[in-house]
Tab-separated table of C-alpha atoms and ligand atoms in Angstrom:
chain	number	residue	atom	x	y	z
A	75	UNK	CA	303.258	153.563	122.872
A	76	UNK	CA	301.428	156.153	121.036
A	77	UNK	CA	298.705	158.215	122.277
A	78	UNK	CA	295.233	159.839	121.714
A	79	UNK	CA	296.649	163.404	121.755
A	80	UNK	CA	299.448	162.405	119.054
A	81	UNK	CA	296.716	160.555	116.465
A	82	UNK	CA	295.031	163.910	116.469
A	83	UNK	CA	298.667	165.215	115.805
A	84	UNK	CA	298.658	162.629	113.212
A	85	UNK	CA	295.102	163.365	111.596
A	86	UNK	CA	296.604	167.206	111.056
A	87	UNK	CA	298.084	166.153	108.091
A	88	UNK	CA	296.052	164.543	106.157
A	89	UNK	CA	294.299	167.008	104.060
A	90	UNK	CA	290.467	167.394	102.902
A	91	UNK	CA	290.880	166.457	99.079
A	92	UNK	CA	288.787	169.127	97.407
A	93	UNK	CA	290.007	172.027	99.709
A	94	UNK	CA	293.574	171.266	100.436
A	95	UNK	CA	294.557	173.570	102.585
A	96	UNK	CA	292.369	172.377	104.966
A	97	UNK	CA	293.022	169.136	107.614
A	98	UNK	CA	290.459	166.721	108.179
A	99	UNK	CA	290.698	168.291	111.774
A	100	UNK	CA	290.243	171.729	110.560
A	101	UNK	CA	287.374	170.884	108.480
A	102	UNK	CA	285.676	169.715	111.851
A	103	UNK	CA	285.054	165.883	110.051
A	104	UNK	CA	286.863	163.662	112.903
A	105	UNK	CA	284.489	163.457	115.409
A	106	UNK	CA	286.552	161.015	117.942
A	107	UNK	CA	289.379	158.800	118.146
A	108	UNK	CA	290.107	155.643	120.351
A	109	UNK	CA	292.842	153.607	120.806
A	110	UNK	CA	292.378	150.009	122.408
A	111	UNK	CA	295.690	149.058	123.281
A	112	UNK	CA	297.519	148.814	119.811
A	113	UNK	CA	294.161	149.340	117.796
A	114	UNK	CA	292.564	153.002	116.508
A	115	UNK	CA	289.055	153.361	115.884
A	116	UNK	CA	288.677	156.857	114.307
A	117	UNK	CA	285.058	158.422	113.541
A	118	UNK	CA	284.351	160.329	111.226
A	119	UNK	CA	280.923	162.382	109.821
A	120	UNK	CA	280.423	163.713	106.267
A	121	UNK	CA	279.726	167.447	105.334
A	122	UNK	CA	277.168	166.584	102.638
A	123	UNK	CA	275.388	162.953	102.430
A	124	UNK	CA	276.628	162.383	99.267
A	125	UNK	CA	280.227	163.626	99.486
A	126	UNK	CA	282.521	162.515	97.151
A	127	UNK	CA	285.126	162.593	99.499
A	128	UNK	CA	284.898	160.436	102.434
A	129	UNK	CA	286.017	157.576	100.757
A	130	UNK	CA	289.532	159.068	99.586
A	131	UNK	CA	289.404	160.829	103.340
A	132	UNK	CA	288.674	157.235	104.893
A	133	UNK	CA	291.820	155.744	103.023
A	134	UNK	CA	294.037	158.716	103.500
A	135	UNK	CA	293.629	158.091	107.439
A	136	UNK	CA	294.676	155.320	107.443
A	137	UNK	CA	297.248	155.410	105.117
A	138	UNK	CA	298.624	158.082	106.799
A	139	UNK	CA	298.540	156.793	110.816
A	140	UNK	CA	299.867	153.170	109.244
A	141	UNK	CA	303.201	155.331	107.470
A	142	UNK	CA	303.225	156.585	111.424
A	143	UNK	CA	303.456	152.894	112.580
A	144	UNK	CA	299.799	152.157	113.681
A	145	UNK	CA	298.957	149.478	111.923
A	146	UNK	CA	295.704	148.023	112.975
A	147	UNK	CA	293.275	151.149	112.076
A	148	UNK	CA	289.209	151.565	111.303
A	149	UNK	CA	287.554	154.237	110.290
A	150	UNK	CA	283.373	154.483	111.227
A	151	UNK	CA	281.078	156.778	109.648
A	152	UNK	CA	278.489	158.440	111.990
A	153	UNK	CA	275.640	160.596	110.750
A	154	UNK	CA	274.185	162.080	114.207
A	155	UNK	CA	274.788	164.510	115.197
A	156	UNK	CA	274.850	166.132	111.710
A	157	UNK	CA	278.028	168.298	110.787
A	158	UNK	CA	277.687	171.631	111.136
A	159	UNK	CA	279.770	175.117	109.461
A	160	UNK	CA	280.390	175.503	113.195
A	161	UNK	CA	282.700	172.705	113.307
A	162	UNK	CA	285.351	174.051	111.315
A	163	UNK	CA	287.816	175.403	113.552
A	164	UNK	CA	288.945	179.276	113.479
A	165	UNK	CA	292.404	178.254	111.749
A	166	UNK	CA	290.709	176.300	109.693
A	167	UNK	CA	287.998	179.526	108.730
A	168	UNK	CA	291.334	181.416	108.450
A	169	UNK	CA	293.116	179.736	105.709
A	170	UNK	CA	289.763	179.513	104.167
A	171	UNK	CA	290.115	183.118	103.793
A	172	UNK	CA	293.839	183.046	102.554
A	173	UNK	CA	293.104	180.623	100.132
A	174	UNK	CA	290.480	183.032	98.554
A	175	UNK	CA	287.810	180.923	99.695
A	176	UNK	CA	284.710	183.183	101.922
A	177	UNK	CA	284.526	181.082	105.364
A	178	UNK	CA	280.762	180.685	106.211
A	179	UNK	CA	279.280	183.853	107.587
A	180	UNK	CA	277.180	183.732	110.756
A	181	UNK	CA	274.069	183.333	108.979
A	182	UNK	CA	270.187	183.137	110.554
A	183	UNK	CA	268.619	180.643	108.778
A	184	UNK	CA	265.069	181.116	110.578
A	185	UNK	CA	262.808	181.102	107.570
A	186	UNK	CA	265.145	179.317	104.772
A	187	UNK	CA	262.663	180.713	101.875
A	188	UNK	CA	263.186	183.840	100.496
A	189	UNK	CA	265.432	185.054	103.098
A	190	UNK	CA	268.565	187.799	101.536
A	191	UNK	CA	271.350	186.202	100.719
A	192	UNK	CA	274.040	186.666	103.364
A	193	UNK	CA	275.955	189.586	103.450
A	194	UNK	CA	279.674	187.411	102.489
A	195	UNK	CA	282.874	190.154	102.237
A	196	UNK	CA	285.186	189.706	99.285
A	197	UNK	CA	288.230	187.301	100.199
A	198	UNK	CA	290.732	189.863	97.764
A	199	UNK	CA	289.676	193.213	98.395
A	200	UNK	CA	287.486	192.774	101.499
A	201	UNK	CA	284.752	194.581	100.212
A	202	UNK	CA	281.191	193.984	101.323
A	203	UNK	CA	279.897	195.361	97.965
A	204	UNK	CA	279.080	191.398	96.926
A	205	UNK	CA	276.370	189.522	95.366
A	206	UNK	CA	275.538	185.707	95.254
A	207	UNK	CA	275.683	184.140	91.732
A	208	UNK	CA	274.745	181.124	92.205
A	209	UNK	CA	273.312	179.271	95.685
A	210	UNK	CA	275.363	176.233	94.769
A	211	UNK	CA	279.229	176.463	93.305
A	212	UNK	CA	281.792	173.450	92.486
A	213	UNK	CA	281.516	171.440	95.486
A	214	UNK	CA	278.251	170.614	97.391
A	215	UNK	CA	279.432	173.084	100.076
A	216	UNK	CA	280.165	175.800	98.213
A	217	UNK	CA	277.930	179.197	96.699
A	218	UNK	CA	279.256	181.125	94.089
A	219	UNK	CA	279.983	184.793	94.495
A	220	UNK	CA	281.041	188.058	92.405
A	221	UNK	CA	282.797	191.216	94.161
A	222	UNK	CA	281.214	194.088	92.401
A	223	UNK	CA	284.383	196.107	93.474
A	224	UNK	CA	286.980	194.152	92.557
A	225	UNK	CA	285.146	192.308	90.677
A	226	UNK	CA	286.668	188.718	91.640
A	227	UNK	CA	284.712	185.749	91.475
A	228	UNK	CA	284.981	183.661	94.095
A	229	UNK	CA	283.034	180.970	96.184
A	230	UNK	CA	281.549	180.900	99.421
A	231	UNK	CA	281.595	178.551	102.292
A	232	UNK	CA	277.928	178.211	102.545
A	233	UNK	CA	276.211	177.974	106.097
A	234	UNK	CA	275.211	174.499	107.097
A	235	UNK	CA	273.572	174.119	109.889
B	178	UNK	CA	252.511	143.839	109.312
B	179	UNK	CA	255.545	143.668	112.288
B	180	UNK	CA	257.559	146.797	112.885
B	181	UNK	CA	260.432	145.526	111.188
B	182	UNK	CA	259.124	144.378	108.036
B	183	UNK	CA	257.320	147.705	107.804
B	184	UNK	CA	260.151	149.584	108.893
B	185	UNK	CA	262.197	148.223	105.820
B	186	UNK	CA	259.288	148.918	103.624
B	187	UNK	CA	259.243	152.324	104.327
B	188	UNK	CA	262.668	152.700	104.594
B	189	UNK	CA	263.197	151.402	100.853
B	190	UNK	CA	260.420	153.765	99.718
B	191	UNK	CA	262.234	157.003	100.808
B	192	UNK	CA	265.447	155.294	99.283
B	193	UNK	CA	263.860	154.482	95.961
B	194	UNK	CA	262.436	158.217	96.150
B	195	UNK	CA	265.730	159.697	96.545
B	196	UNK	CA	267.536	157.304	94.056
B	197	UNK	CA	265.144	157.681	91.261
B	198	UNK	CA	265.320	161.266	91.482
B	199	UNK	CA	268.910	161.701	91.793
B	200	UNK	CA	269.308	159.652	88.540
B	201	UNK	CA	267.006	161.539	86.506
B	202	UNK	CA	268.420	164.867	88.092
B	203	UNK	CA	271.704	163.939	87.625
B	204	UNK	CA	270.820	163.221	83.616
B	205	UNK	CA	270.681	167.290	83.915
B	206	UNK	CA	274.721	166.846	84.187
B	207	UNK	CA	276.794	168.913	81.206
B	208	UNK	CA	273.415	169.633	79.793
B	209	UNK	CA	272.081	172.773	81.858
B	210	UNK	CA	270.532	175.895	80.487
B	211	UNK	CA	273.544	177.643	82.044
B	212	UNK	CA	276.545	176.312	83.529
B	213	UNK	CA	275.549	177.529	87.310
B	214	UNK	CA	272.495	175.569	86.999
B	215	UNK	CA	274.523	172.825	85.431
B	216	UNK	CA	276.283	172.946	88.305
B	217	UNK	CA	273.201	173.748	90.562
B	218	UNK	CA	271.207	170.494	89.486
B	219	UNK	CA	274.337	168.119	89.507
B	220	UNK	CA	274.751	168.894	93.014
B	221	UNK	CA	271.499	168.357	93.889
B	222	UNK	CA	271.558	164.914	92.102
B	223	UNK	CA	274.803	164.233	94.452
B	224	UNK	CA	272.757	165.105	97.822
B	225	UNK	CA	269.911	163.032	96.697
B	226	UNK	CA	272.512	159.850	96.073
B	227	UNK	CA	273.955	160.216	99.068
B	228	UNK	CA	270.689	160.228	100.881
B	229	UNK	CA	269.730	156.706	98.789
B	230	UNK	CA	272.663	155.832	99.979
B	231	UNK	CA	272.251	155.999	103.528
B	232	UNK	CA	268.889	154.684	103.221
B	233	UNK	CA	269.187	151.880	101.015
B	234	UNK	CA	271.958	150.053	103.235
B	235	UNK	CA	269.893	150.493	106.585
B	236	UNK	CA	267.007	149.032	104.558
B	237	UNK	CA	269.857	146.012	104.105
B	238	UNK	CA	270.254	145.690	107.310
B	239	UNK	CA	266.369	145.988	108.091
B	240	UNK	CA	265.831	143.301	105.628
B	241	UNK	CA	268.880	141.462	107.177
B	242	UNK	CA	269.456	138.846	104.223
B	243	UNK	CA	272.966	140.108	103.332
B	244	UNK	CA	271.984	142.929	100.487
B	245	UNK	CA	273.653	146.097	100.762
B	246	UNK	CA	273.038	149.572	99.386
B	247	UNK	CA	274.656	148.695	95.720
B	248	UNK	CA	272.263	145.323	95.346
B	249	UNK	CA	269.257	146.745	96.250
B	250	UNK	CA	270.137	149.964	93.968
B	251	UNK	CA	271.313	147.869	91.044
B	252	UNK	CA	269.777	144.468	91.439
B	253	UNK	CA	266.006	144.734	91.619
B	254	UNK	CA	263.393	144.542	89.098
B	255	UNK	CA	261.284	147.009	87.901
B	256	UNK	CA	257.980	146.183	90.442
B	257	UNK	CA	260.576	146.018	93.175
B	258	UNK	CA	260.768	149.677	93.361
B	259	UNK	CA	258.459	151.902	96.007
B	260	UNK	CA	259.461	155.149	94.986
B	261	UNK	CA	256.207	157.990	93.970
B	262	UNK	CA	255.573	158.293	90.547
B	263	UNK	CA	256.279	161.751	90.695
B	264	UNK	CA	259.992	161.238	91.029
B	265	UNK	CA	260.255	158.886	87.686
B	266	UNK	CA	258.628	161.677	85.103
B	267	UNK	CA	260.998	162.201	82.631
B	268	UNK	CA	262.833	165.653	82.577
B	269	UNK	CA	261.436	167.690	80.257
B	270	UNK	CA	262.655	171.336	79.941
B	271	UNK	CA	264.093	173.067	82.878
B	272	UNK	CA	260.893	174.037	83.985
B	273	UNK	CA	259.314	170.735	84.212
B	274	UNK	CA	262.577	169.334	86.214
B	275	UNK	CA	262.183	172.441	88.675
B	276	UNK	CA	258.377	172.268	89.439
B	277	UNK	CA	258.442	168.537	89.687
B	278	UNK	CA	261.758	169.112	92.591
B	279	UNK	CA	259.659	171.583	93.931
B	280	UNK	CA	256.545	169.537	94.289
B	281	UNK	CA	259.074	166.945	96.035
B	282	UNK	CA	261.129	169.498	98.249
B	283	UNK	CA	258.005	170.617	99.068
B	284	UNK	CA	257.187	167.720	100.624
B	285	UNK	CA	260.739	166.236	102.044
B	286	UNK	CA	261.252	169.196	104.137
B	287	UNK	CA	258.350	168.611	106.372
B	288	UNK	CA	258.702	165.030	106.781
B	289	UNK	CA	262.976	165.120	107.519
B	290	UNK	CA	261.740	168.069	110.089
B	291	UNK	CA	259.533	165.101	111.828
B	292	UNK	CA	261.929	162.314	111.585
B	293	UNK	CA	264.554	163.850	112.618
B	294	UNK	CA	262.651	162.960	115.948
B	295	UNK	CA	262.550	159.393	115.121
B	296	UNK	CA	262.010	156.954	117.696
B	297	UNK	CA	263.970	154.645	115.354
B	298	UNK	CA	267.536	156.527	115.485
B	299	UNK	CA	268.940	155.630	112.828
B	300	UNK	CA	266.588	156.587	110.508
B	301	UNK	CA	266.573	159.895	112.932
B	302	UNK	CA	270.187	160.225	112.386
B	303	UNK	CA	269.670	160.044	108.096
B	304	UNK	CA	266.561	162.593	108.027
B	305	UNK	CA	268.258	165.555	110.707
B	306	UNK	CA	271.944	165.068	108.314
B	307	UNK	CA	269.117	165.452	105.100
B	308	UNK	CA	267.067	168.085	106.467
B	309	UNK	CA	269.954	170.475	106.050
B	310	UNK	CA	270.661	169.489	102.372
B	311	UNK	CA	266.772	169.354	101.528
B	312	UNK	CA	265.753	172.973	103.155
B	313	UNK	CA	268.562	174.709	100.216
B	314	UNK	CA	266.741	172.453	97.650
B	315	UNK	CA	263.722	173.743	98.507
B	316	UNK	CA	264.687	177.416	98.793
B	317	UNK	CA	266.338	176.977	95.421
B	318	UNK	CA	263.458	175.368	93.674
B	319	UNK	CA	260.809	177.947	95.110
B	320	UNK	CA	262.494	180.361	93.810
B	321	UNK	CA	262.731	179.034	90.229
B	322	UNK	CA	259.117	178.561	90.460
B	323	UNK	CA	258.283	181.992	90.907
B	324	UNK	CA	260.966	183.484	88.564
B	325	UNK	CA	259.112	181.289	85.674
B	326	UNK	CA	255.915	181.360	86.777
B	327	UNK	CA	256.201	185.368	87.289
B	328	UNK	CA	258.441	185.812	84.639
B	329	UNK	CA	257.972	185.777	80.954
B	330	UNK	CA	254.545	184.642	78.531
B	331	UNK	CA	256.403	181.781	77.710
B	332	UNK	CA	258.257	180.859	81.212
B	333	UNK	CA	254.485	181.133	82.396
B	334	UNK	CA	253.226	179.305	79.915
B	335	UNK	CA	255.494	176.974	80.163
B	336	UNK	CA	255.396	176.427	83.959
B	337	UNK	CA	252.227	176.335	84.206
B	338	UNK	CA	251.889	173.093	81.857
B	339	UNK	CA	254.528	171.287	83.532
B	340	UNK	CA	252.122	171.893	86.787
B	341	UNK	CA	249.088	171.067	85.175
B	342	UNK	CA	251.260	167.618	83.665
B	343	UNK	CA	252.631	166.857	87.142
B	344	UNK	CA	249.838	167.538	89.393
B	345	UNK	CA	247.992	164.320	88.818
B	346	UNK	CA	250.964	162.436	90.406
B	347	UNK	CA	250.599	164.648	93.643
B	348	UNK	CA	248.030	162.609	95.760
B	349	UNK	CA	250.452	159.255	95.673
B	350	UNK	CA	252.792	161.306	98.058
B	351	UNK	CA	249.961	161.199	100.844
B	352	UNK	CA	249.407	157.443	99.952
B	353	UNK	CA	249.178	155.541	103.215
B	354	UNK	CA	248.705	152.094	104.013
B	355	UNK	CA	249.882	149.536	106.341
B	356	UNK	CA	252.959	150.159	106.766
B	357	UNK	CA	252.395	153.777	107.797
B	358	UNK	CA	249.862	152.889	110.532
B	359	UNK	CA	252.319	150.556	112.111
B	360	UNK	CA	255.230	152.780	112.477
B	361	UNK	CA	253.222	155.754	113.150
B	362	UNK	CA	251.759	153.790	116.246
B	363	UNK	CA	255.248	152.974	117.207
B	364	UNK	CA	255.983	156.818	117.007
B	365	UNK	CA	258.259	155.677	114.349
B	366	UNK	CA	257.253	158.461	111.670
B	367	UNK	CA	254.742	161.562	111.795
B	368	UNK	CA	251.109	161.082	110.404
B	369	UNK	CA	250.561	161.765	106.466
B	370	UNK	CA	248.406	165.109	107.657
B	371	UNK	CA	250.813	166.672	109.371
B	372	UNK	CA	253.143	166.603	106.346
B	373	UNK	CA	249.948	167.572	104.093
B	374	UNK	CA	249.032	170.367	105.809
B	375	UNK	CA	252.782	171.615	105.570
B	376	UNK	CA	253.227	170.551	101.545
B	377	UNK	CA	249.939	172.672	101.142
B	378	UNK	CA	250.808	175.528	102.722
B	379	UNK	CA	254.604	175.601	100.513
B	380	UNK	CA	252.701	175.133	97.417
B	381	UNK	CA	249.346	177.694	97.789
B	382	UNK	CA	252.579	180.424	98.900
B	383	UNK	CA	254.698	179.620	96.296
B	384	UNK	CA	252.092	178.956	93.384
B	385	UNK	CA	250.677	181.811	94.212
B	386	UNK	CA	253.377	184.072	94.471
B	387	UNK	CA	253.859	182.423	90.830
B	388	UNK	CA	250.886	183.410	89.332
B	389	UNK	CA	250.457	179.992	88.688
B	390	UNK	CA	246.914	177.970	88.916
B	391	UNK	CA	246.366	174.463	91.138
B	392	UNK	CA	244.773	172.396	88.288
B	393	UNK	CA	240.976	172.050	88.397
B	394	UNK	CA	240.932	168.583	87.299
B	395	UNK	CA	241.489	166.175	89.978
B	396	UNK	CA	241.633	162.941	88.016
B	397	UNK	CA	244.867	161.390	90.352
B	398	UNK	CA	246.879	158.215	89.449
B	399	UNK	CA	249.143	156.098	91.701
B	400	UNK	CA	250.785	152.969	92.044
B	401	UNK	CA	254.748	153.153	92.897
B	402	UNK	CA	254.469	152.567	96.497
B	403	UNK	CA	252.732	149.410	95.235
B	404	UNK	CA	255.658	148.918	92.535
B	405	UNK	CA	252.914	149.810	89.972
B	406	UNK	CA	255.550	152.146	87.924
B	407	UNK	CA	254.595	154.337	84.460
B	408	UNK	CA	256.593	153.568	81.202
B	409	UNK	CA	259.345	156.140	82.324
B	410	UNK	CA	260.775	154.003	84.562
B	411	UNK	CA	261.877	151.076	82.943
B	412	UNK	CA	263.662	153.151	80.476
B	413	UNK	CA	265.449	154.545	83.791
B	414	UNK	CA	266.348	151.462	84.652
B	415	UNK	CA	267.742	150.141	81.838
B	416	UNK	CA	270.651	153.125	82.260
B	417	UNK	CA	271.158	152.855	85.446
B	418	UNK	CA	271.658	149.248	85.689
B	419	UNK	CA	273.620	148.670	82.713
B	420	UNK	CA	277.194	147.952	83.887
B	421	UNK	CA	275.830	145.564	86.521
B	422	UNK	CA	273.069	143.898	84.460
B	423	UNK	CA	276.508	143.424	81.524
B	424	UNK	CA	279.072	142.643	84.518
B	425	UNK	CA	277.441	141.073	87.423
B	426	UNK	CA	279.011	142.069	90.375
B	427	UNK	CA	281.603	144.443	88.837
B	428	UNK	CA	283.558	146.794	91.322
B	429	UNK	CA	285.400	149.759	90.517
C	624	LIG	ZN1	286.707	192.357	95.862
């Protein structure tokens, strides 16, 4: 009989599709998971209302806990309460960082207009020396970044919260 | 008017807002003035989808006579939709599809702040997850504003018309009628002045910071929460439904 514990085992490989080295887990997206004797209910919340993603995440779940032998499997989508950059997980923030990917910085977002842009050091050369290109980059969560060292481009895991 | 008729109602006019809007933004998509606001404006379009998502299938379920997000998206009529004229204005130049976001962002911030307190929770539960997308559309947008309006002769110039064009379309996002007195009584959504006061505030800062003038001329017109549209929208339509107006009930 499988457990709780070993679904969440489970959910650690499936992958988010548009950053893949990140797990669903990692991302912070599975926000419970039940099992009623042989049936799994797992929730999960989107990062942006109208990501792309949650479809292809919904099917990957359960493709992946029925190649595990669970068979009977839902997934729910739950809005409240609203995901937040806080979610992801500090492994997850980490590979962020080796993938070349800057995790979101602790940002204050008291008054949203016209505050600086946050302070984000380079993932290559680790130089704070950076400047925002662009508030919004290739995926919804994403900003776009240059390092004016280095000289990399690279995006940014923008604050949402 | 009972609470859940007028619940749907208002419901499907935030949907419409957020549907139109994210069409005609999206119609921005591999046509930017430069590819980060290419990409900038395409992902704006995508937040504003998703939103019409969420809210057109809880209107559905509010109307409870089996039509989901995709029929009442795809399968309506013209004086079927609620959303503010505003939203439906064709594109124009960049300018003109900035200060007419702004004038909207402007708006939506204040009101997702308010129902995010909801008494209803699950329209609570749509407007705290769009708050957070909303207050970067807004930041974005204000900004824009201010680079055109303080920028150039011709970025003023410019600007400045697509203000004095849009302005007239400004008033219908106050527009209050029955269905905002009932669900405001039921502490259901926040009071049109409270949002006013707010939008007002945004847009003497930001015009001003601008350089740009409020129109003097205060001739208004409205009709989309009444599903009065202008000629823009039926051209809108016409795109958007295609596939299922030539394939009824096609799926992907
Ligand atoms: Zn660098």
């Amino acid at each position: 009989m499988v457990t709780e514990k070993e679904i969440w085992n489970y959910l650690e490989e499936v992958f988010d599709p548009e950053i893949p080295v990140l797990t669903v887990v990692d991302l912070g997206v599975i926000r419970s998971v039940e099992l009623i004797e042989d049936k799994c209910k797992v929730v999960i919340t989107p990062t942006y209302s109208g990501c792309p993603a949650m479809k292809l995440i919904e099917e990957e779940i359960i493709a992946k806990l029925n190649e595990k032998g669970i068979s009977s499997v839902s997934v729910d989508l739950t809005l409240s309460p609203a995901w937040s950059t806080d979610w992801i997980t500090e492994s997850g923030k980490q590979k962020l960082l080796e993938y070349g990917i800057a995790p979101p910085q602790d940002e204050v977002d008291k008054s949203v207009l016209f505050a600086e842009p946050p302070k984000v050091p380079c993932p290559q050369c680790k130089s704070v020396n950076t400047r925002m290109v662009s508030l919004f980059g290739s995926t919804a969560c994403k900003s776009q970044y240059q390092c004016n060292d280095c000289l990399e481009p690279f995006d940014y895991f923008k604050c949402l919260k | 008017m009972e609470k859940q008729k007028a619940l749907y109602e208002y419901v499907l006019r935030l949907a419409d807002d957020s549907l139109i809007l994210g069409h005609r933004v999206s119609e921005w998509c591999g046509h930017g003035p430069i590819l980060e606001e290419d990409i900038a404006l395409t992902n704006l379009a995508l937040d504003l989808i998703g939103q019409a998502t969420s809210l057109l299938n809880y209107a559905g379920e509010l109307e409870g006579k089996g039509r989901d997000g995709d029929a009442l998206a795809f399968l309506r009529y013209e004086r079927e939709y609620k959303n503010l004229l505003l939203v439906e204005q064709t594109n124009g130049d960049f300018g003109k599809t900035i200060m007419r976001q702004f004038l909207f962002d402007a708006f939506r911030k204040p009101l997702f702040e308010k129902l995010q307190h909801s008494s209803d929770q699950h329209l609570a539960a749509i407007a705290e997850k769009s708050l957070k997308e909303t207050k970067y559309h807004l930041k974005h947008t204000s900004e824009w504003v201010i680079r055109l309006g303080d920028g150039t002769e011709e970025s003023h110039n410019r600007i400045q018309e697509s203000l004095d064009a849009l302005w007239k379309y400004t008033n219908e996002i106050f527009y209050k009628d029955d269905v905002d007195s009932v669900l405001i009584a039921e502490n259901i959504i926040p009071s049109s002045e409270e949002i006013k006061a707010e939008w007002t505030k945004t847009i003497n800062d930001v015009l001003e910071q601008a350089t740009l003038t409020i129109p003097s001329n205060n001739w208004i017109q409205e009709g989309g929460r009444k599903g009065f549209h202008t000629e823009a929208l039926g051209y809108l339509l016409a795109e958007m439904q295609y596939m299922q107006r030539a394939y009824p009930n096609m799926t992907w």
